[in-house]
Coordinates of C-alpha atoms in Angstrom, one line a residue:
X518 CA -0.4 0.1 -0.2
X519 CA 1.3 4.0 -1.1
X520 CA 2.1 5.7 1.9
X521 CA -0.3 8.3 2.3
X522 CA 2.6 11.4 3.3
X523 CA 4.7 10.0 0.7
X524 CA 2.0 10.8 -2.2
X525 CA 1.8 14.6 -0.5
X526 CA 4.8 15.0 -0.9
X527 CA 5.3 13.8 -4.2
X528 CA 2.3 15.7 -5.3
X529 CA 3.7 19.2 -3.3
X530 CA 6.8 18.4 -5.9
X531 CA 4.8 18.0 -9.0
X532 CA 3.0 21.4 -7.8
X533 CA 5.9 23.2 -7.5
X534 CA 7.2 22.5 -11.4
X535 CA 3.7 23.6 -12.5
X536 CA 4.2 26.9 -10.4
X537 CA 0.9 26.0 -8.1
X538 CA 2.6 26.9 -4.9
X539 CA -0.5 27.8 -3.4
X540 CA -1.3 23.9 -3.8
X541 CA 2.0 23.1 -2.8
X542 CA 1.7 25.0 0.9
X543 CA -1.7 23.0 1.6
X544 CA 0.8 20.0 2.5
X545 CA 1.8 22.3 5.5
X546 CA 0.5 22.4 9.0
X547 CA 0.0 26.0 9.2
X548 CA 2.3 26.7 11.9
X549 CA 5.3 24.5 9.9
X550 CA 8.7 24.3 11.3
X551 CA 11.2 24.6 8.3
X552 CA 14.7 24.7 8.0
X553 CA 16.3 25.4 4.7
X554 CA 20.3 24.4 5.8
X555 CA 22.5 25.1 3.2
X556 CA 20.7 28.7 2.9
X557 CA 20.3 29.3 6.9
X558 CA 16.4 30.1 6.2
X559 CA 13.4 29.3 8.3
X560 CA 9.8 29.7 7.7
X561 CA 7.4 29.0 10.0
X562 CA 4.0 29.4 8.4
X563 CA 2.5 28.5 4.8
X564 CA 2.9 31.9 3.7
X565 CA 6.4 32.3 4.7
X566 CA 7.3 29.0 3.1
X567 CA 5.7 30.2 -0.6
X568 CA 8.1 33.1 -0.4
X569 CA 10.7 31.1 0.6
X570 CA 9.6 28.8 -3.0
X571 CA 9.6 31.9 -4.7
X572 CA 13.1 33.5 -3.6
X573 CA 14.1 30.3 -6.4
X574 CA 11.8 30.9 -8.5
X575 CA 12.9 34.5 -8.7
X576 CA 15.9 33.4 -9.3
X577 CA 15.1 30.7 -12.0
X578 CA 11.9 31.2 -14.0
X579 CA 12.8 27.8 -15.3
X580 CA 13.8 25.8 -12.5
X581 CA 12.3 22.1 -12.5
X582 CA 13.1 19.6 -10.2
X583 CA 13.6 16.0 -11.3
X584 CA 14.7 12.7 -10.6
X585 CA 12.8 11.9 -7.7
X586 CA 13.3 8.9 -4.8
X587 CA 10.9 8.8 -2.0
X588 CA 11.1 6.8 1.6
X589 CA 8.7 6.5 3.7
X590 CA 10.0 6.3 7.1
X591 CA 8.8 5.4 10.9
X592 CA 6.7 7.7 12.8
X593 CA 5.2 9.4 9.6
X594 CA 8.5 10.8 8.1
X595 CA 9.3 10.8 4.7
X596 CA 12.3 11.6 2.7
X597 CA 12.9 13.0 -1.1
X598 CA 16.4 13.2 -2.9
X599 CA 15.9 15.2 -6.1
X600 CA 17.8 17.7 -8.7
X601 CA 16.8 20.9 -9.4
X602 CA 17.9 21.9 -13.1
X603 CA 17.3 25.6 -13.9
X604 CA 19.1 28.5 -15.6
X605 CA 20.4 31.7 -13.2
X606 CA 17.5 34.5 -15.4
X607 CA 16.8 36.4 -12.5
X608 CA 18.3 38.1 -8.9
X609 CA 19.4 35.9 -5.9
X610 CA 20.7 37.4 -2.9
X611 CA 21.2 41.0 -4.3
X612 CA 23.2 39.4 -7.1
X613 CA 22.3 40.1 -10.7
X614 CA 21.4 36.9 -13.0
X615 CA 24.5 35.1 -14.6
X616 CA 22.4 33.5 -17.3
X617 CA 24.1 30.3 -16.0
X618 CA 22.9 27.0 -16.1
X619 CA 22.9 24.9 -12.5
X620 CA 22.2 21.6 -11.4
X621 CA 21.5 20.9 -8.1
X622 CA 21.1 17.8 -5.8
X623 CA 18.6 18.3 -2.8
X624 CA 17.6 15.8 -0.2
X625 CA 14.1 16.9 2.1
X626 CA 13.1 15.4 5.3
X627 CA 9.8 16.1 6.1
X628 CA 7.2 15.1 9.8
X629 CA 3.5 14.5 9.1
X630 CA 1.2 14.8 11.8
X631 CA -2.1 13.3 12.0
X632 CA -3.9 14.7 10.1
X633 CA -2.0 14.1 7.0
X634 CA 0.0 18.2 7.5
X635 CA 3.5 18.7 7.3
X636 CA 4.4 20.1 10.5
X637 CA 8.8 19.8 10.2
X638 CA 10.5 19.8 7.6
X639 CA 14.6 19.9 6.4
X640 CA 15.9 21.0 2.9
X641 CA 19.8 20.1 2.7
X642 CA 20.8 21.5 -0.9
X643 CA 24.6 22.2 -1.9
X644 CA 24.4 26.4 -1.8
X645 CA 28.2 26.5 -2.5
X646 CA 27.6 24.5 -5.4
X647 CA 25.0 26.3 -6.8
X648 CA 26.7 30.0 -5.9
X649 CA 29.8 28.5 -8.3
X650 CA 27.8 27.1 -11.1
X651 CA 25.7 30.2 -11.7
X652 CA 29.1 31.9 -11.6
X653 CA 28.7 34.0 -7.9
X654 CA 31.8 32.1 -6.8
X655 CA 34.9 30.2 -7.9
X656 CA 36.0 27.3 -7.4
X657 CA 38.9 27.2 -5.1
X658 CA 42.1 25.8 -6.8
X659 CA 43.5 22.2 -5.7

């Protein structure tokens, strides 16, 4: 039998790719506790989480999520691994667009409550690698 929380997260990722951010935030508890560990960003409401997603869409209008792998864990935990790909065609952290392509592997871990809402989320992505790929930082010499 398919895990309902896994399916909820899968649908949220599909909605992100379709830019239906209002549908994405419906999976969240109104008082979600979300941390983007790579960018040191937190969101504590659906609106704050939506604003966080808008940052990435603003820096890359064509960003899409690909190559998903989902694991349902014990105690209503779900883990997702996927790749984000896009072009830096918008401002990112006060830096002008570079028009360079990027590809970043991401892992998310979500905890769902009895109502089927995600009340805790952790997002792990290679923020340094992203900045290097879009040309805002240079890779250190070996």
